[in-house]
Amino acid sequence: MTIDITPSGQACGATVRGVDLRALDGSTTAAIRSAWLDHKVLAFPDQDLTDDDLEAFTLRFGPFGDDPFFAPIDDHPHIAAIRRTADETSSLFAENWHADWSFQEYPPDGTCLYSKIVPPVGGDTLYTNQQAALDAMPADLRDRIEGLVAIHSARGGYAPDGTYGDDDAAGRSMQIRPSEDAYATQLHPLIRTHPETGAETLYSTIGYIIGIDGMDDDEARPLLGELYGWQIRDEFQYRHRWEPNMLVMWDNRCVLHRATGGYEGHERLLHRTTIGYNADVRAA
Ligand code: SIN
């Protein structure tokens, strides 16, 4: 099967046509993996996928990730519904830039999102290429972050007093489960080497990053703020516009993403899986 790949023309992202994601053979899967590593975000339009198909596709790229703080949909423990009803007034889910679950010891390599209900306006997902951001970083900023190790935590979002905490549940249609577990912390270097491409890349950002190991907050906060301003510059971004029945997979190891609004009065529903930390590609 020959796949047709059209780069977005932006800082990352490509659209892939000419493939049925329900019927992948080994060589097509390898071609998709290679395109994923090149473009970091792949969109597959016009895919008619059941939840079983979505799970099977995900497992072609790694094990399922561990999704804390979400209740899964019925009968599919690895699928979460990213849902917003037309009249919902709760804060937008995932509106801040992030790399999924970067507070875990072994964060997920990727995420798949499959669109089931797409609003006629708004609801784009934004991505920012963190390999490009590091490549273009001024030497002065790079010198100041070189060798630093970031402290990650889910507390700002998912602790009982976080954004999606105990006071949030009323009116939110997404099934989020805040927990004391969110106070845990985990260390990851600010600059990491991508395990498959070998490229250096920035990893995660302020939000899930709450400090720098061994550095006073008075020093760490402005540095993380300056770094954030660089990470999300327009020239590193890709704006993804959804169509119904579109699957998007992104590489959490080298992109950040965030949701956008602008669809008040319209429903939006996507099903999400995570591609977990894949020991096999690291051993290869
Ligand atoms: C997510 O971060 O999983 C959701 C992104 C979106 O809703 O656009």
Tab-separated table of C-alpha atoms and ligand atoms in Angstrom:
chain	number	residue	atom	x	y	z
A	1	MET	CA	0.000	0.000	0.000
A	2	THR	CA	1.454	3.413	-0.986
A	3	ILE	CA	0.572	6.163	1.412
A	4	ASP	CA	0.165	9.764	0.333
A	5	ILE	CA	1.737	12.257	2.765
A	6	THR	CA	1.094	15.998	2.470
A	7	PRO	CA	3.107	18.171	4.894
A	8	SER	CA	1.105	20.946	6.540
A	9	GLY	CA	3.548	23.625	5.401
A	10	GLN	CA	3.703	24.743	9.038
A	11	ALA	CA	6.312	23.864	11.678
A	12	CYS	CA	5.161	20.244	11.900
A	13	GLY	CA	2.200	18.099	10.908
A	14	ALA	CA	1.176	16.216	7.776
A	15	THR	CA	-1.999	14.725	6.347
A	16	VAL	CA	-1.927	11.068	5.321
A	17	ARG	CA	-4.285	9.686	2.688
A	18	GLY	CA	-4.515	6.434	0.760
A	19	VAL	CA	-4.600	4.202	3.809
A	20	ASP	CA	-7.352	2.347	5.676
A	21	LEU	CA	-6.324	2.336	9.338
A	22	ARG	CA	-8.472	-0.765	9.948
A	23	ALA	CA	-6.351	-2.859	7.593
A	24	LEU	CA	-2.684	-2.051	8.168
A	25	ASP	CA	0.074	-4.441	7.195
A	26	GLY	CA	3.581	-4.366	8.642
A	27	SER	CA	5.169	-2.257	5.913
A	28	THR	CA	2.383	0.342	5.966
A	29	THR	CA	2.638	0.542	9.741
A	30	ALA	CA	6.398	1.092	9.383
A	31	ALA	CA	5.792	3.823	6.777
A	32	ILE	CA	3.340	5.555	9.113
A	33	ARG	CA	5.804	5.316	11.990
A	34	SER	CA	8.532	6.849	9.841
A	35	ALA	CA	6.202	9.682	8.735
A	36	TRP	CA	5.173	10.217	12.365
A	37	LEU	CA	8.796	10.633	13.421
A	38	ASP	CA	9.416	13.051	10.527
A	39	HIS	CA	6.288	15.197	10.890
A	40	LYS	CA	5.508	14.669	14.595
A	41	VAL	CA	1.747	15.086	14.087
A	42	LEU	CA	-0.153	13.014	11.495
A	43	ALA	CA	-3.788	13.516	10.490
A	44	PHE	CA	-5.706	10.732	8.724
A	45	PRO	CA	-8.969	12.061	7.256
A	46	ASP	CA	-11.996	9.942	6.309
A	47	GLN	CA	-11.362	6.998	8.633
A	48	ASP	CA	-14.420	5.053	9.732
A	49	LEU	CA	-13.193	3.632	13.049
A	50	THR	CA	-14.989	1.820	15.850
A	51	ASP	CA	-13.570	2.020	19.361
A	52	ASP	CA	-12.063	-1.448	18.816
A	53	ASP	CA	-10.380	-0.165	15.639
A	54	LEU	CA	-8.992	2.822	17.523
A	55	GLU	CA	-7.511	0.550	20.183
A	56	ALA	CA	-6.053	-1.804	17.581
A	57	PHE	CA	-4.450	1.119	15.720
A	58	THR	CA	-2.937	2.447	18.953
A	59	LEU	CA	-1.411	-0.936	19.800
A	60	ARG	CA	0.452	-0.950	16.481
A	61	PHE	CA	2.614	1.888	17.818
A	62	GLY	CA	3.232	0.800	21.403
A	63	PRO	CA	1.482	-0.455	24.518
A	64	PHE	CA	-1.448	1.490	25.939
A	65	GLY	CA	-0.358	4.289	28.228
A	66	ASP	CA	-1.580	4.581	31.775
A	67	ASP	CA	-4.285	7.288	31.843
A	68	PRO	CA	-4.725	8.602	35.368
A	69	PHE	CA	-7.473	11.067	36.290
A	70	PHE	CA	-9.840	10.101	33.443
A	71	ALA	CA	-12.727	7.664	33.715
A	72	PRO	CA	-12.730	5.623	30.496
A	73	ILE	CA	-15.764	5.122	28.289
A	74	ASP	CA	-17.882	2.011	28.893
A	75	ASP	CA	-16.271	-1.290	27.813
A	76	HIS	CA	-13.050	0.336	26.601
A	77	PRO	CA	-10.714	0.939	29.541
A	78	HIS	CA	-8.090	2.617	27.334
A	79	ILE	CA	-10.365	5.176	25.654
A	80	ALA	CA	-11.304	8.518	27.183
A	81	ALA	CA	-13.981	10.779	25.740
A	82	ILE	CA	-12.853	14.371	25.204
A	83	ARG	CA	-16.316	15.856	25.289
A	84	ARG	CA	-17.946	19.252	25.522
A	85	THR	CA	-21.665	19.792	25.199
A	86	ALA	CA	-23.165	22.696	23.291
A	87	ASP	CA	-24.276	24.539	26.420
A	88	GLU	CA	-21.279	23.703	28.634
A	89	THR	CA	-19.857	26.558	30.694
A	90	SER	CA	-16.972	24.785	32.483
A	91	SER	CA	-13.459	25.891	31.576
A	92	LEU	CA	-12.108	24.454	28.341
A	93	PHE	CA	-10.283	21.155	28.878
A	94	ALA	CA	-6.556	21.099	27.990
A	95	GLU	CA	-6.381	24.767	27.060
A	96	ASN	CA	-2.814	25.110	28.385
A	97	TRP	CA	0.192	23.898	26.404
A	98	HIS	CA	1.409	20.508	27.614
A	99	ALA	CA	2.994	17.155	26.732
A	100	ASP	CA	0.579	14.448	27.857
A	101	TRP	CA	1.203	13.048	31.345
A	102	SER	CA	4.788	14.372	31.489
A	103	PHE	CA	4.579	13.991	35.285
A	104	GLN	CA	4.811	10.195	34.947
A	105	GLU	CA	8.038	8.249	35.375
A	106	TYR	CA	7.541	6.776	31.903
A	107	PRO	CA	5.335	9.287	30.071
A	108	PRO	CA	3.419	8.186	26.969
A	109	ASP	CA	5.269	8.365	23.662
A	110	GLY	CA	2.193	9.507	21.773
A	111	THR	CA	-1.506	10.230	21.781
A	112	CYS	CA	-4.275	9.352	19.317
A	113	LEU	CA	-7.420	11.440	19.037
A	114	TYR	CA	-10.319	10.398	16.813
A	115	SER	CA	-13.025	12.923	15.979
A	116	LYS	CA	-16.636	11.835	16.311
A	117	ILE	CA	-18.466	15.181	16.544
A	118	VAL	CA	-16.717	18.265	15.178
A	119	PRO	CA	-18.157	21.741	15.640
A	120	PRO	CA	-18.671	23.809	12.467
A	121	VAL	CA	-16.383	26.541	13.831
A	122	GLY	CA	-13.471	26.566	16.309
A	123	GLY	CA	-12.161	23.642	18.325
A	124	ASP	CA	-8.796	23.464	16.527
A	125	THR	CA	-5.903	21.756	18.285
A	126	LEU	CA	-2.571	23.600	18.301
A	127	TYR	CA	0.830	21.917	18.290
A	128	THR	CA	4.297	23.364	18.780
A	129	ASN	CA	7.428	21.626	17.541
A	130	GLN	CA	9.924	21.423	20.407
A	131	GLN	CA	12.778	20.112	18.285
A	132	ALA	CA	12.491	23.204	16.076
A	133	ALA	CA	12.208	25.416	19.161
A	134	LEU	CA	15.420	23.984	20.583
A	135	ASP	CA	17.257	24.131	17.234
A	136	ALA	CA	16.453	27.833	16.852
A	137	MET	CA	16.974	28.771	20.504
A	138	PRO	CA	19.319	31.717	21.180
A	139	ALA	CA	22.617	30.496	22.657
A	140	ASP	CA	22.152	32.572	25.802
A	141	LEU	CA	18.848	30.874	26.700
A	142	ARG	CA	20.159	27.453	25.774
A	143	ASP	CA	23.221	27.959	27.980
A	144	ARG	CA	20.943	28.735	30.916
A	145	ILE	CA	18.769	25.624	30.526
A	146	GLU	CA	21.495	23.165	29.503
A	147	GLY	CA	21.720	20.286	31.981
A	148	LEU	CA	18.733	21.421	34.070
A	149	VAL	CA	16.251	18.871	35.352
A	150	ALA	CA	12.599	19.883	35.644
A	151	ILE	CA	10.161	18.926	38.401
A	152	HIS	CA	6.863	17.708	36.919
A	153	SER	CA	3.537	17.315	38.700
A	154	ALA	CA	-0.140	16.978	37.812
A	155	ARG	CA	-1.212	18.991	40.870
A	156	GLY	CA	-2.209	22.181	39.030
A	157	GLY	CA	-4.747	20.255	36.975
A	158	TYR	CA	-5.820	17.103	38.743
A	159	ALA	CA	-5.258	17.524	42.493
A	160	PRO	CA	-8.442	18.017	44.534
A	161	ASP	CA	-7.680	21.773	44.581
A	162	GLY	CA	-6.546	21.861	40.927
A	163	THR	CA	-8.240	23.235	37.820
A	164	TYR	CA	-10.173	19.971	37.318
A	165	GLY	CA	-10.440	19.290	41.036
A	166	ASP	CA	-13.318	18.775	43.438
A	167	ASP	CA	-14.929	22.171	42.749
A	168	ASP	CA	-14.960	21.601	39.005
A	169	ALA	CA	-17.070	18.468	38.464
A	170	ALA	CA	-20.526	20.085	38.337
A	171	GLY	CA	-21.359	20.942	34.770
A	172	ARG	CA	-18.327	19.293	33.146
A	173	SER	CA	-19.342	16.573	30.732
A	174	MET	CA	-15.867	14.998	30.623
A	175	GLN	CA	-15.348	12.281	33.208
A	176	ILE	CA	-12.321	13.627	35.095
A	177	ARG	CA	-11.299	12.028	38.392
A	178	PRO	CA	-9.085	14.321	40.532
A	179	SER	CA	-6.917	12.595	43.110
A	180	GLU	CA	-4.319	13.164	45.812
A	181	ASP	CA	-1.978	11.175	43.532
A	182	ALA	CA	-1.623	14.355	41.501
A	183	TYR	CA	0.647	15.857	44.178
A	184	ALA	CA	3.433	13.381	43.295
A	185	THR	CA	6.473	14.741	41.484
A	186	GLN	CA	8.781	13.311	38.842
A	187	LEU	CA	12.052	14.562	37.360
A	188	HIS	CA	12.897	14.816	33.649
A	189	PRO	CA	15.667	16.824	31.935
A	190	LEU	CA	14.465	19.992	30.156
A	191	ILE	CA	16.420	18.886	27.083
A	192	ARG	CA	16.095	15.232	26.123
A	193	THR	CA	17.229	13.098	23.224
A	194	HIS	CA	14.360	11.610	21.242
A	195	PRO	CA	14.775	7.833	21.643
A	196	GLU	CA	13.931	7.059	18.007
A	197	THR	CA	15.263	10.004	15.975
A	198	GLY	CA	18.247	10.835	18.188
A	199	ALA	CA	17.335	14.538	17.919
A	200	GLU	CA	17.599	16.788	20.944
A	201	THR	CA	14.286	18.356	21.939
A	202	LEU	CA	12.722	20.409	24.708
A	203	TYR	CA	10.414	18.342	26.881
A	204	SER	CA	7.134	19.570	28.403
A	205	THR	CA	6.500	23.039	29.763
A	206	ILE	CA	5.386	25.212	32.673
A	207	GLY	CA	2.101	23.842	33.980
A	208	TYR	CA	3.101	20.231	34.394
A	209	ILE	CA	6.598	21.622	35.107
A	210	ILE	CA	6.399	23.240	38.533
A	211	GLY	CA	10.069	23.945	39.216
A	212	ILE	CA	13.689	23.114	38.510
A	213	ASP	CA	15.519	20.589	40.629
A	214	GLY	CA	18.000	22.282	42.950
A	215	MET	CA	16.990	25.837	41.954
A	216	ASP	CA	15.055	28.327	44.088
A	217	ASP	CA	11.582	29.075	42.777
A	218	ASP	CA	12.480	32.781	42.638
A	219	GLU	CA	15.065	31.899	40.012
A	220	ALA	CA	13.272	28.961	38.378
A	221	ARG	CA	9.920	30.650	37.722
A	222	PRO	CA	11.224	33.516	35.546
A	223	LEU	CA	13.502	31.113	33.666
A	224	LEU	CA	10.608	28.711	32.988
A	225	GLY	CA	8.465	31.689	31.948
A	226	GLU	CA	11.108	32.884	29.495
A	227	LEU	CA	11.515	29.346	28.165
A	228	TYR	CA	7.729	29.004	27.751
A	229	GLY	CA	7.621	32.228	25.746
A	230	TRP	CA	10.192	30.722	23.382
A	231	GLN	CA	8.566	27.258	23.203
A	232	ILE	CA	5.227	28.555	21.950
A	233	ARG	CA	6.370	31.129	19.374
A	234	ASP	CA	4.191	31.209	16.247
A	235	GLU	CA	6.961	29.935	13.981
A	236	PHE	CA	7.074	26.597	15.823
A	237	GLN	CA	3.316	26.005	15.666
A	238	TYR	CA	0.904	23.926	13.612
A	239	ARG	CA	-2.835	24.589	13.790
A	240	HIS	CA	-4.872	21.461	13.221
A	241	ARG	CA	-8.418	21.857	11.882
A	242	TRP	CA	-10.648	18.880	12.539
A	243	GLU	CA	-13.045	17.097	10.212
A	244	PRO	CA	-15.407	14.331	11.344
A	245	ASN	CA	-13.888	10.819	11.280
A	246	MET	CA	-10.318	12.053	11.390
A	247	LEU	CA	-7.618	10.367	13.432
A	248	VAL	CA	-4.663	12.433	14.626
A	249	MET	CA	-1.602	10.955	16.295
A	250	TRP	CA	1.122	13.088	17.820
A	251	ASP	CA	4.527	12.500	19.358
A	252	ASN	CA	4.539	13.719	22.959
A	253	ARG	CA	8.319	13.395	23.050
A	254	CYS	CA	8.817	16.383	20.772
A	255	VAL	CA	5.597	18.425	20.543
A	256	LEU	CA	3.392	20.316	22.966
A	257	HIS	CA	-0.295	20.718	22.230
A	258	ARG	CA	-3.345	22.547	23.481
A	259	ALA	CA	-7.057	22.760	22.796
A	260	THR	CA	-8.807	25.905	21.582
A	261	GLY	CA	-12.396	27.050	21.989
A	262	GLY	CA	-14.535	29.234	19.747
A	263	TYR	CA	-17.390	26.712	19.320
A	264	GLU	CA	-19.859	27.886	21.926
A	265	GLY	CA	-23.310	26.480	21.193
A	266	HIS	CA	-21.892	23.393	19.450
A	267	GLU	CA	-20.981	19.941	20.703
A	268	ARG	CA	-17.488	18.462	20.299
A	269	LEU	CA	-16.547	14.817	20.944
A	270	LEU	CA	-13.303	12.961	20.334
A	271	HIS	CA	-12.090	9.591	21.578
A	272	ARG	CA	-8.549	9.491	22.896
A	273	THR	CA	-5.977	6.770	23.530
A	274	THR	CA	-2.378	7.092	24.635
A	275	ILE	CA	0.558	5.262	23.087
A	276	GLY	CA	2.568	4.295	26.138
A	277	TYR	CA	6.300	4.279	26.746
A	278	ASN	CA	7.603	1.759	24.259
A	279	ALA	CA	10.617	-0.141	25.623
A	280	ASP	CA	11.002	-2.007	22.302
A	281	VAL	CA	11.878	1.089	20.269
A	282	ARG	CA	14.415	2.070	22.931
A	283	ALA	CA	16.060	-1.344	22.828
A	284	ALA	CA	16.159	-1.393	19.003
B	1	SIN	C1	-6.109	16.795	24.565
B	1	SIN	O1	-5.180	17.487	24.968
B	1	SIN	O2	-6.133	15.567	24.746
B	1	SIN	C2	-7.301	17.404	23.881
B	1	SIN	C3	-6.954	18.352	22.791
B	1	SIN	C4	-8.199	18.940	22.179
B	1	SIN	O3	-9.289	18.770	22.712
B	1	SIN	O4	-8.065	19.618	21.142
